[in-house]
PDB file of C-alpha atoms in Angstrom:
ATOM      1  CA  MET A   1     106.166  83.967 122.185  1.00  0.00           C
ATOM      2  CA  GLU A   2     105.936  81.073 119.990  1.00  0.00           C
ATOM      3  CA  LYS A   3     106.828  82.230 116.704  1.00  0.00           C
ATOM      4  CA  ILE A   4     109.791  84.930 115.717  1.00  0.00           C
ATOM      5  CA  ILE A   5     110.784  85.646 112.053  1.00  0.00           C
ATOM      6  CA  VAL A   6     113.940  87.368 110.956  1.00  0.00           C
ATOM      7  CA  ILE A   7     113.805  88.764 107.321  1.00  0.00           C
ATOM      8  CA  ILE A   8     117.049  88.121 105.678  1.00  0.00           C
ATOM      9  CA  ASN A   9     118.154  89.004 101.958  1.00  0.00           C
ATOM     10  CA  ALA A  10     118.582  85.980 100.611  1.00  0.00           C
ATOM     11  CA  HIS A  11     121.729  87.718  98.388  1.00  0.00           C
ATOM     12  CA  LYS A  12     123.103  89.814 101.171  1.00  0.00           C
ATOM     13  CA  PRO A  13     122.473  87.902 104.533  1.00  0.00           C
ATOM     14  CA  ASP A  14     123.704  89.952 107.601  1.00  0.00           C
ATOM     15  CA  MET A  15     125.680  87.874 110.198  1.00  0.00           C
ATOM     16  CA  GLY A  16     125.086  90.658 112.682  1.00  0.00           C
ATOM     17  CA  LEU A  17     121.286  90.392 112.149  1.00  0.00           C
ATOM     18  CA  ILE A  18     121.289  86.604 112.294  1.00  0.00           C
ATOM     19  CA  ASP A  19     123.348  86.346 115.364  1.00  0.00           C
ATOM     20  CA  PHE A  20     121.202  89.222 116.867  1.00  0.00           C
ATOM     21  CA  ALA A  21     117.983  87.069 116.008  1.00  0.00           C
ATOM     22  CA  CYS A  22     119.233  83.984 117.572  1.00  0.00           C
ATOM     23  CA  ARG A  23     119.974  85.811 120.764  1.00  0.00           C
ATOM     24  CA  ILE A  24     116.467  87.109 120.909  1.00  0.00           C
ATOM     25  CA  ALA A  25     115.058  83.448 120.074  1.00  0.00           C
ATOM     26  CA  THR A  26     117.539  81.878 122.933  1.00  0.00           C
ATOM     27  CA  LEU A  27     116.276  84.408 125.493  1.00  0.00           C
ATOM     28  CA  SER A  28     112.573  83.762 124.735  1.00  0.00           C
ATOM     29  CA  LYS A  29     113.433  79.941 123.890  1.00  0.00           C
ATOM     30  CA  THR A  30     111.505  79.976 120.529  1.00  0.00           C
ATOM     31  CA  LYS A  31     112.135  78.914 117.542  1.00  0.00           C
ATOM     32  CA  LEU A  32     113.327  81.014 115.101  1.00  0.00           C
ATOM     33  CA  THR A  33     112.044  81.388 111.171  1.00  0.00           C
ATOM     34  CA  GLY A  34     114.284  83.024 108.472  1.00  0.00           C
ATOM     35  CA  LEU A  35     112.091  84.450 105.898  1.00  0.00           C
ATOM     36  CA  PHE A  36     114.521  84.906 102.865  1.00  0.00           C
ATOM     37  CA  ILE A  37     113.660  86.996 100.063  1.00  0.00           C
ATOM     38  CA  ASP A  38     114.867  86.121  97.112  1.00  0.00           C
ATOM     39  CA  THR A  39     113.358  88.966  95.002  1.00  0.00           C
ATOM     40  CA  ILE A  40     113.023  89.436  91.217  1.00  0.00           C
ATOM     41  CA  TYR A  41     113.963  93.044  91.870  1.00  0.00           C
ATOM     42  CA  TYR A  42     117.476  92.234  92.921  1.00  0.00           C
ATOM     43  CA  SER A  43     119.920  92.518  90.159  1.00  0.00           C
ATOM     44  CA  PRO A  44     123.877  91.861  91.163  1.00  0.00           C
ATOM     45  CA  ALA A  45     126.427  94.560  91.175  1.00  0.00           C
ATOM     46  CA  PRO A  46     129.088  94.841  88.454  1.00  0.00           C
ATOM     47  CA  PRO A  47     131.645  92.207  89.402  1.00  0.00           C
ATOM     48  CA  ASN A  48     134.195  93.871  91.631  1.00  0.00           C
ATOM     49  CA  ARG A  49     135.415  92.660  94.784  1.00  0.00           C
ATOM     50  CA  GLU A  50     134.416  95.674  96.919  1.00  0.00           C
ATOM     51  CA  ARG A  51     130.460  95.139  95.860  1.00  0.00           C
ATOM     52  CA  MET A  52     130.105  91.428  95.407  1.00  0.00           C
ATOM     53  CA  SER A  53     131.946  90.100  98.475  1.00  0.00           C
ATOM     54  CA  LEU A  54     130.270  89.880 101.548  1.00  0.00           C
ATOM     55  CA  HIS A  55     132.568  89.043 104.361  1.00  0.00           C
ATOM     56  CA  LEU A  56     130.882  87.405 107.202  1.00  0.00           C
ATOM     57  CA  ILE A  57     133.118  86.864 110.446  1.00  0.00           C
ATOM     58  CA  ARG A  58     132.529  83.759 112.550  1.00  0.00           C
ATOM     59  CA  ASP A  59     132.823  83.227 116.145  1.00  0.00           C
ATOM     60  CA  ASP A  60     136.577  83.248 116.257  1.00  0.00           C
ATOM     61  CA  GLU A  61     137.020  85.865 113.736  1.00  0.00           C
ATOM     62  CA  SER A  62     139.829  84.131 112.007  1.00  0.00           C
ATOM     63  CA  THR A  63     138.012  83.221 108.856  1.00  0.00           C
ATOM     64  CA  ALA A  64     135.690  84.796 106.461  1.00  0.00           C
ATOM     65  CA  ALA A  65     133.119  83.548 103.901  1.00  0.00           C
ATOM     66  CA  THR A  66     131.765  85.271 100.791  1.00  0.00           C
ATOM     67  CA  VAL A  67     128.208  84.227 100.506  1.00  0.00           C
ATOM     68  CA  THR A  68     125.821  85.435  97.515  1.00  0.00           C
ATOM     69  CA  ASP A  69     124.078  82.567  96.594  1.00  0.00           C
ATOM     70  CA  THR A  70     120.309  81.748  98.195  1.00  0.00           C
ATOM     71  CA  ASP A  71     121.251  78.001  99.122  1.00  0.00           C
ATOM     72  CA  GLN A  72     124.558  79.131 100.986  1.00  0.00           C
ATOM     73  CA  ALA A  73     122.825  81.790 102.765  1.00  0.00           C
ATOM     74  CA  LEU A  74     120.305  79.306 103.859  1.00  0.00           C
ATOM     75  CA  ASN A  75     123.107  76.770 105.138  1.00  0.00           C
ATOM     76  CA  LEU A  76     124.798  79.735 107.003  1.00  0.00           C
ATOM     77  CA  PHE A  77     121.696  80.621 108.899  1.00  0.00           C
ATOM     78  CA  LYS A  78     121.151  76.775 109.363  1.00  0.00           C
ATOM     79  CA  GLN A  79     124.689  76.244 110.805  1.00  0.00           C
ATOM     80  CA  THR A  80     124.645  79.538 112.819  1.00  0.00           C
ATOM     81  CA  CYS A  81     121.357  78.538 114.441  1.00  0.00           C
ATOM     82  CA  SER A  82     122.701  74.877 115.102  1.00  0.00           C
ATOM     83  CA  LYS A  83     125.700  76.033 116.589  1.00  0.00           C
ATOM     84  CA  LYS A  84     123.852  78.930 118.904  1.00  0.00           C
ATOM     85  CA  GLY A  85     121.280  75.723 120.003  1.00  0.00           C
ATOM     86  CA  VAL A  86     118.116  77.315 118.307  1.00  0.00           C
ATOM     87  CA  THR A  87     115.618  75.762 116.539  1.00  0.00           C
ATOM     88  CA  GLU A  88     115.427  76.994 113.036  1.00  0.00           C
ATOM     89  CA  HIS A  89     113.097  76.823 109.927  1.00  0.00           C
ATOM     90  CA  VAL A  90     113.577  78.326 106.641  1.00  0.00           C
ATOM     91  CA  TYR A  91     111.043  79.857 103.942  1.00  0.00           C
ATOM     92  CA  VAL A  92     112.317  81.407 100.592  1.00  0.00           C
ATOM     93  CA  ASP A  93     109.947  83.964  98.976  1.00  0.00           C
ATOM     94  CA  LYS A  94     110.203  84.869  95.310  1.00  0.00           C
ATOM     95  CA  GLY A  95     107.592  87.549  95.129  1.00  0.00           C
ATOM     96  CA  GLU A  96     107.001  90.787  96.290  1.00  0.00           C
ATOM     97  CA  PRO A  97     108.957  91.427  99.594  1.00  0.00           C
ATOM     98  CA  ILE A  98     106.438  93.789 101.393  1.00  0.00           C
ATOM     99  CA  GLN A  99     103.573  92.150 100.728  1.00  0.00           C
ATOM    100  CA  GLN A 100     105.023  88.817 101.663  1.00  0.00           C
ATOM    101  CA  VAL A 101     106.488  89.867 105.062  1.00  0.00           C
ATOM    102  CA  LEU A 102     103.320  91.659 105.812  1.00  0.00           C
ATOM    103  CA  GLN A 103     101.349  88.400 105.209  1.00  0.00           C
ATOM    104  CA  GLU A 104     103.663  86.436 107.386  1.00  0.00           C
ATOM    105  CA  SER A 105     103.484  88.991 110.089  1.00  0.00           C
ATOM    106  CA  ARG A 106      99.775  88.035 110.813  1.00  0.00           C
ATOM    107  CA  PHE A 107     100.711  84.878 111.921  1.00  0.00           C
ATOM    108  CA  ALA A 108     103.771  86.074 113.918  1.00  0.00           C
ATOM    109  CA  ASP A 109     104.474  87.099 117.494  1.00  0.00           C
ATOM    110  CA  LEU A 110     107.487  89.205 116.257  1.00  0.00           C
ATOM    111  CA  LEU A 111     109.258  90.252 113.470  1.00  0.00           C
ATOM    112  CA  ILE A 112     113.321  91.273 113.389  1.00  0.00           C
ATOM    113  CA  VAL A 113     114.602  93.093 110.657  1.00  0.00           C
ATOM    114  CA  ASP A 114     117.570  95.188 109.877  1.00  0.00           C
ATOM    115  CA  PRO A 115     116.489  98.677 109.363  1.00  0.00           C
ATOM    116  CA  GLU A 116     119.245  99.088 106.537  1.00  0.00           C
ATOM    117  CA  ILE A 117     117.772  96.143 104.483  1.00  0.00           C
ATOM    118  CA  ASN A 118     116.364  96.389 100.952  1.00  0.00           C
ATOM    119  CA  PHE A 119     116.106  94.443  97.694  1.00  0.00           C
ATOM    120  CA  TYR A 120     117.691  96.683  95.298  1.00  0.00           C
ATOM    121  CA  ASP A 121     121.363  97.050  93.906  1.00  0.00           C
ATOM    122  CA  GLN A 122     121.454 100.374  95.705  1.00  0.00           C
ATOM    123  CA  LYS A 123     122.336 102.114  99.198  1.00  0.00           C
ATOM    124  CA  GLU A 124     119.301 103.676 101.163  1.00  0.00           C
ATOM    125  CA  GLN A 125     119.759 105.477 104.319  1.00  0.00           C
ATOM    126  CA  PRO A 126     118.071 103.514 107.320  1.00  0.00           C
ATOM    127  CA  PRO A 127     115.270 102.807 107.804  1.00  0.00           C
ATOM    128  CA  SER A 128     114.932 101.894 104.229  1.00  0.00           C
ATOM    129  CA  HIS A 129     111.650 102.286 102.287  1.00  0.00           C
ATOM    130  CA  PHE A 130     110.809  98.669 102.825  1.00  0.00           C
ATOM    131  CA  VAL A 131     111.289  99.058 106.655  1.00  0.00           C
ATOM    132  CA  LYS A 132     109.086 102.044 106.591  1.00  0.00           C
ATOM    133  CA  GLU A 133     106.323  99.869 105.132  1.00  0.00           C
ATOM    134  CA  ILE A 134     106.898  97.124 107.564  1.00  0.00           C
ATOM    135  CA  LEU A 135     106.569  99.461 110.333  1.00  0.00           C
ATOM    136  CA  SER A 136     103.528 101.344 109.281  1.00  0.00           C
ATOM    137  CA  HIS A 137     101.448  97.999 108.439  1.00  0.00           C
ATOM    138  CA  ALA A 138     102.803  94.832 110.099  1.00  0.00           C
ATOM    139  CA  ALA A 139     100.554  92.853 111.989  1.00  0.00           C
ATOM    140  CA  CYS A 140     102.678  92.172 114.853  1.00  0.00           C
ATOM    141  CA  PRO A 141     105.519  93.860 116.811  1.00  0.00           C
ATOM    142  CA  VAL A 142     108.838  94.750 114.790  1.00  0.00           C
ATOM    143  CA  LEU A 143     111.948  94.585 116.416  1.00  0.00           C
ATOM    144  CA  LEU A 144     115.038  96.820 114.812  1.00  0.00           C
ATOM    145  CA  ALA A 145     118.116  95.171 114.774  1.00  0.00           C
ATOM    146  CA  PRO A 146     121.419  97.033 116.257  1.00  0.00           C
ATOM    147  CA  GLN A 147     124.236  96.592 114.050  1.00  0.00           C
ATOM    148  CA  LYS A 148     126.282  95.328 117.136  1.00  0.00           C
ATOM    149  CA  MET A 149     124.196  93.806 120.061  1.00  0.00           C
ATOM    150  CA  HIS A 150     125.861  94.484 123.584  1.00  0.00           C
ATOM    151  CA  GLU A 151     124.589  92.814 126.828  1.00  0.00           C
ATOM    152  CA  LEU A 152     120.918  94.204 127.252  1.00  0.00           C
ATOM    153  CA  GLU A 153     120.798  95.985 131.113  1.00  0.00           C
ATOM    154  CA  GLU A 154     117.868  98.414 130.450  1.00  0.00           C
ATOM    155  CA  ILE A 155     114.742  98.711 129.044  1.00  0.00           C
ATOM    156  CA  VAL A 156     113.672 102.241 128.010  1.00  0.00           C
ATOM    157  CA  PHE A 157     109.796 102.093 127.679  1.00  0.00           C
ATOM    158  CA  CYS A 158     108.761 105.698 125.785  1.00  0.00           C
ATOM    159  CA  TYR A 159     105.458 107.021 127.335  1.00  0.00           C
ATOM    160  CA  ASP A 160     103.334 109.620 126.066  1.00  0.00           C
ATOM    161  CA  GLY A 161      99.894 109.307 127.493  1.00  0.00           C
ATOM    162  CA  SER A 162      98.688 107.767 124.681  1.00  0.00           C
ATOM    163  CA  ALA A 163      96.592 104.164 124.365  1.00  0.00           C
ATOM    164  CA  SER A 164      99.347 103.526 121.500  1.00  0.00           C
ATOM    165  CA  SER A 165     102.587 103.670 124.042  1.00  0.00           C
ATOM    166  CA  ILE A 166     100.342 101.892 126.558  1.00  0.00           C
ATOM    167  CA  PHE A 167      99.768  99.151 124.146  1.00  0.00           C
ATOM    168  CA  ALA A 168     103.510  99.072 123.174  1.00  0.00           C
ATOM    169  CA  ILE A 169     104.602  98.580 126.858  1.00  0.00           C
ATOM    170  CA  LYS A 170     102.178  95.807 127.306  1.00  0.00           C
ATOM    171  CA  GLN A 171     102.599  94.059 124.194  1.00  0.00           C
ATOM    172  CA  PHE A 172     106.473  93.929 125.189  1.00  0.00           C
ATOM    173  CA  THR A 173     105.961  92.849 128.293  1.00  0.00           C
ATOM    174  CA  TYR A 174     103.898  89.963 127.272  1.00  0.00           C
ATOM    175  CA  LEU A 175     106.335  88.846 124.775  1.00  0.00           C
ATOM    176  CA  PHE A 176     109.511  88.912 126.949  1.00  0.00           C
ATOM    177  CA  PRO A 177     108.966  88.001 130.497  1.00  0.00           C
ATOM    178  CA  GLU A 178     112.216  86.902 130.803  1.00  0.00           C
ATOM    179  CA  LEU A 179     113.397  90.324 130.960  1.00  0.00           C
ATOM    180  CA  GLN A 180     111.634  90.880 134.374  1.00  0.00           C
ATOM    181  CA  ASN A 181     114.942  91.310 136.334  1.00  0.00           C
ATOM    182  CA  ARG A 182     116.242  94.003 133.889  1.00  0.00           C
ATOM    183  CA  ARG A 183     116.436  97.562 135.079  1.00  0.00           C
ATOM    184  CA  SER A 184     113.475  99.486 133.206  1.00  0.00           C
ATOM    185  CA  ILE A 185     112.512 103.160 132.965  1.00  0.00           C
ATOM    186  CA  LEU A 186     109.103 104.955 132.055  1.00  0.00           C
ATOM    187  CA  LEU A 187     110.438 107.800 129.755  1.00  0.00           C
ATOM    188  CA  GLU A 188     108.369 110.756 129.291  1.00  0.00           C
ATOM    189  CA  ILE A 189     109.353 114.250 127.555  1.00  0.00           C
ATOM    190  CA  ASN A 190     107.355 117.592 127.811  1.00  0.00           C
ATOM    191  CA  LYS A 191     108.454 121.201 127.314  1.00  0.00           C
ATOM    192  CA  LYS A 192     108.953 122.327 130.865  1.00  0.00           C
ATOM    193  CA  GLY A 193     110.561 118.858 132.093  1.00  0.00           C
ATOM    194  CA  ILE A 194     108.191 118.920 135.098  1.00  0.00           C
ATOM    195  CA  PRO A 195     106.544 115.362 135.773  1.00  0.00           C
ATOM    196  CA  VAL A 196     102.493 115.501 135.777  1.00  0.00           C
ATOM    197  CA  PHE A 197     101.781 112.586 137.723  1.00  0.00           C
ATOM    198  CA  ASP A 198      98.034 111.775 137.222  1.00  0.00           C
ATOM    199  CA  GLU A 199      96.312 108.818 138.031  1.00  0.00           C
ATOM    200  CA  SER A 200      97.169 106.996 134.846  1.00  0.00           C
ATOM    201  CA  HIS A 201     100.744 107.486 135.565  1.00  0.00           C
ATOM    202  CA  TYR A 202      99.977 105.752 139.032  1.00  0.00           C
ATOM    203  CA  HIS A 203      98.363 103.041 137.381  1.00  0.00           C
ATOM    204  CA  LEU A 204     100.982 102.472 134.971  1.00  0.00           C
ATOM    205  CA  MET A 205     103.899 102.362 137.145  1.00  0.00           C
ATOM    206  CA  ASP A 206     102.069 100.009 139.603  1.00  0.00           C
ATOM    207  CA  TRP A 207     101.530  97.624 136.671  1.00  0.00           C
ATOM    208  CA  LEU A 208     104.834  97.752 135.593  1.00  0.00           C
ATOM    209  CA  LYS A 209     105.992  96.973 139.193  1.00  0.00           C
ATOM    210  CA  THR A 210     104.188  93.667 139.254  1.00  0.00           C
ATOM    211  CA  HIS A 211     106.224  92.604 136.212  1.00  0.00           C
ATOM    212  CA  PHE A 212     109.891  94.092 136.472  1.00  0.00           C
ATOM    213  CA  THR A 213     111.741  94.306 139.691  1.00  0.00           C
ATOM    214  CA  SER A 214     113.447  97.605 139.123  1.00  0.00           C
ATOM    215  CA  VAL A 215     111.067 100.386 137.655  1.00  0.00           C
ATOM    216  CA  GLN A 216     112.260 104.144 137.679  1.00  0.00           C
ATOM    217  CA  TYR A 217     110.347 107.129 136.192  1.00  0.00           C
ATOM    218  CA  GLU A 218     111.946 109.843 134.101  1.00  0.00           C
ATOM    219  CA  CYS A 219     110.943 113.473 132.677  1.00  0.00           C
ATOM    220  CA  LEU A 220     112.929 115.256 130.270  1.00  0.00           C
ATOM    221  CA  GLU A 221     112.649 118.798 129.240  1.00  0.00           C
ATOM    222  CA  GLY A 222     112.411 119.838 125.546  1.00  0.00           C
ATOM    223  CA  THR A 223     110.647 118.314 122.302  1.00  0.00           C
ATOM    224  CA  ALA A 224     110.614 114.593 121.810  1.00  0.00           C
ATOM    225  CA  LYS A 225     112.456 115.211 118.386  1.00  0.00           C
ATOM    226  CA  ASP A 226     115.402 116.756 120.007  1.00  0.00           C
ATOM    227  CA  ARG A 227     115.462 114.926 123.442  1.00  0.00           C
ATOM    228  CA  LEU A 228     115.222 111.455 122.417  1.00  0.00           C
ATOM    229  CA  PHE A 229     118.128 111.668 120.384  1.00  0.00           C
ATOM    230  CA  THR A 230     120.542 113.119 122.808  1.00  0.00           C
ATOM    231  CA  TYR A 231     118.874 110.848 125.628  1.00  0.00           C
ATOM    232  CA  PHE A 232     119.887 107.397 123.453  1.00  0.00           C
ATOM    233  CA  PHE A 233     122.897 108.689 121.538  1.00  0.00           C
ATOM    234  CA  MET A 234     125.975 106.988 122.105  1.00  0.00           C
ATOM    235  CA  LYS A 235     124.225 104.758 124.628  1.00  0.00           C
ATOM    236  CA  LYS A 236     124.399 100.873 125.014  1.00  0.00           C
ATOM    237  CA  ASN A 237     122.904  98.105 126.475  1.00  0.00           C
ATOM    238  CA  LYS A 238     119.754  99.571 126.298  1.00  0.00           C
ATOM    239  CA  LEU A 239     116.439  98.816 124.466  1.00  0.00           C
ATOM    240  CA  ILE A 240     114.004 101.145 123.202  1.00  0.00           C
ATOM    241  CA  VAL A 241     110.047 100.424 123.424  1.00  0.00           C
ATOM    242  CA  MET A 242     107.710 102.655 121.684  1.00  0.00           C
ATOM    243  CA  GLY A 243     104.288 102.740 119.924  1.00  0.00           C
ATOM    244  CA  ALA A 244     103.649 104.031 116.576  1.00  0.00           C
ATOM    245  CA  TYR A 245     101.232 106.812 115.515  1.00  0.00           C
ATOM    246  CA  GLY A 246     100.234 107.843 119.266  1.00  0.00           C
ATOM    247  CA  ARG A 247     100.053 111.774 119.986  1.00  0.00           C
ATOM    248  CA  GLY A 248     103.008 113.817 121.498  1.00  0.00           C
ATOM    249  CA  LEU A 249     106.032 112.051 121.869  1.00  0.00           C
ATOM    250  CA  LEU A 250     105.619 108.908 119.294  1.00  0.00           C
ATOM    251  CA  SER A 251     103.565 110.718 116.775  1.00  0.00           C
ATOM    252  CA  THR A 252     106.537 113.349 116.279  1.00  0.00           C
ATOM    253  CA  LEU A 253     108.889 110.138 115.489  1.00  0.00           C
ATOM    254  CA  PHE A 254     106.678 109.262 112.407  1.00  0.00           C
ATOM    255  CA  LYS A 255     106.940 113.073 110.883  1.00  0.00           C
ATOM    256  CA  ARG A 256     108.857 113.448 108.069  1.00  0.00           C
ATOM    257  CA  SER A 257     112.832 112.178 109.042  1.00  0.00           C
ATOM    258  CA  SER A 258     112.658 112.343 112.942  1.00  0.00           C
ATOM    259  CA  LEU A 259     112.312 108.107 113.247  1.00  0.00           C
ATOM    260  CA  ASP A 260     114.683 108.418 110.230  1.00  0.00           C
ATOM    261  CA  THR A 261     117.250 110.222 112.315  1.00  0.00           C
ATOM    262  CA  LEU A 262     116.801 108.250 115.600  1.00  0.00           C
ATOM    263  CA  VAL A 263     117.694 105.116 113.953  1.00  0.00           C
ATOM    264  CA  ARG A 264     120.507 106.578 111.743  1.00  0.00           C
ATOM    265  CA  THR A 265     122.021 108.185 115.272  1.00  0.00           C
ATOM    266  CA  VAL A 266     121.745 105.462 117.709  1.00  0.00           C
ATOM    267  CA  ASP A 267     122.760 101.920 117.546  1.00  0.00           C
ATOM    268  CA  LEU A 268     120.180 100.070 120.020  1.00  0.00           C
ATOM    269  CA  PRO A 269     117.398  97.501 119.100  1.00  0.00           C
ATOM    270  CA  ILE A 270     113.952  99.384 118.662  1.00  0.00           C
ATOM    271  CA  PHE A 271     110.818  97.520 119.654  1.00  0.00           C
ATOM    272  CA  ILE A 272     107.807  99.051 117.681  1.00  0.00           C
ATOM    273  CA  THR A 273     104.306  98.050 117.462  1.00  0.00           C
ATOM    274  CA  HIS A 274     100.875  99.708 117.001  1.00  0.00           C
ATOM    275  CA  ASP A 275      97.183  99.352 118.107  1.00  0.00           C
TER     276      ASP A 275
END
């Protein structure tokens, strides 16, 4: 992996997002590009302390800074990257945010985005309209950042037998060879909870074992819509990998509010891509 882009609201930079992006860049030894969206659609809220102030806790958690200016946000990003030993690059865009990010995704290996990010002076439930558009049309994988990143101990590959889910598994594995020593689980859900271990399962498990030192298979009873939420609810130290618009398990996530509920329910990084 050579190019990671983290999408940042130039008026409301999120320190948790920047810290998470730095950790991913450090893990993969990759330069981090901060794409700052300074969009015309953003209008500052009325001047009251709660709406206008953004408190960013530094490493020692003893000082805070209020950041509303684009130049300040750029400096904060650069300083954070420097402190963490990450080579950074910044780019400011003042155009239409969705089109700009989709254009940049064509030349990136990975996009990192906060599922709550938006560019209007209003609150949206995650994932925001902006993030839904990015998930649907990005030309590279997207990593949804958690609010708080814990130590990564386990990778869960969501599998439904579709080409899309296999493609997502392979994309993640190729992008993050550094995670070969983490525990990995191939997770499948069906109505009976009985593994149907056919030739494709054997091939995929064999393939995973060539890339990860610890691989397990789990099959859960129920529907993906319900079981995914209960499986990941209140969990920590995990990363979820899934493909978009596949059959069964993953297509269910993108119907109505299923993916929205997953994002709102769990605070875990979610890697999403589509073939």
